[in-house]
């Protein structure tokens, strides 16, 4: 598969109750997480779209960037993935959580090299899948919708249904790049990582 086979979808997250404010608008290194994500991903693949959750948040997308609202509201990341796969025009969708500020194109390329003919490809840490940074084929939309209609919103169950490839973290995707921001304390750690040269 080539980069041209990929649409990038940045997931803007939900209520961000642990952070206390909308994570997409939290600043890291002088930029909001949303701005950082757009800067990092807008040149990758064949397009960039933002999963905004409810339609009332479509205004968060800058002009020229597609905003994708959930078809099934309040279903968490699985709902955002489902809507994005329905909107996606390329064979593959790269799902990127906005609060993963350090993962980038080099890690996406690792997944792209590994996916082969599989339905999904994600990294693992300590054997645990990391589904919020992963490649998903458009055909995963059917299984995602089935799970949602059954009341099951777990991304892990989608990976279990799919023919999934799991890539262990290594020097191409070291642990510190998977630092995500759910709390003010984790934001402070991210600022420290920036100061040590992690980008």
mmCIF file of N, CA, C and O in Angstrom, residues 11-12 35 61 115 172:
data_model
loop_
_atom_site.group_PDB
_atom_site.id
_atom_site.type_symbol
_atom_site.label_atom_id
_atom_site.label_comp_id
_atom_site.label_asym_id
_atom_site.label_seq_id
_atom_site.Cartn_x
_atom_site.Cartn_y
_atom_site.Cartn_z
ATOM 1 N N UNK A 11 -9.085 12.375 15.430
ATOM 2 C CA UNK A 11 -10.218 12.270 16.355
ATOM 3 C C UNK A 11 -10.094 13.378 17.401
ATOM 4 O O UNK A 11 -9.117 13.418 18.160
ATOM 5 N N UNK A 12 -11.075 14.269 17.461
ATOM 6 C CA UNK A 12 -10.979 15.414 18.358
ATOM 7 C C UNK A 12 -11.385 15.101 19.787
ATOM 8 O O UNK A 12 -11.255 15.954 20.662
ATOM 9 N N UNK A 35 -4.198 22.315 16.307
ATOM 10 C CA UNK A 35 -3.268 22.944 15.367
ATOM 11 C C UNK A 35 -2.063 22.047 15.108
ATOM 12 O O UNK A 35 -1.607 21.912 13.959
ATOM 13 N N UNK A 61 -13.503 22.690 12.644
ATOM 14 C CA UNK A 61 -12.626 22.375 11.518
ATOM 15 C C UNK A 61 -12.258 23.652 10.772
ATOM 16 O O UNK A 61 -13.140 24.428 10.391
ATOM 17 N N UNK A 115 0.503 -3.674 7.045
ATOM 18 C CA UNK A 115 -0.904 -4.081 6.975
ATOM 19 C C UNK A 115 -1.164 -5.168 5.929
ATOM 20 O O UNK A 115 -2.024 -6.026 6.127
ATOM 21 N N UNK A 172 11.388 2.302 15.972
ATOM 22 C CA UNK A 172 10.668 3.166 15.028
ATOM 23 C C UNK A 172 9.442 3.792 15.671
ATOM 24 O O UNK A 172 8.912 4.789 15.180
#
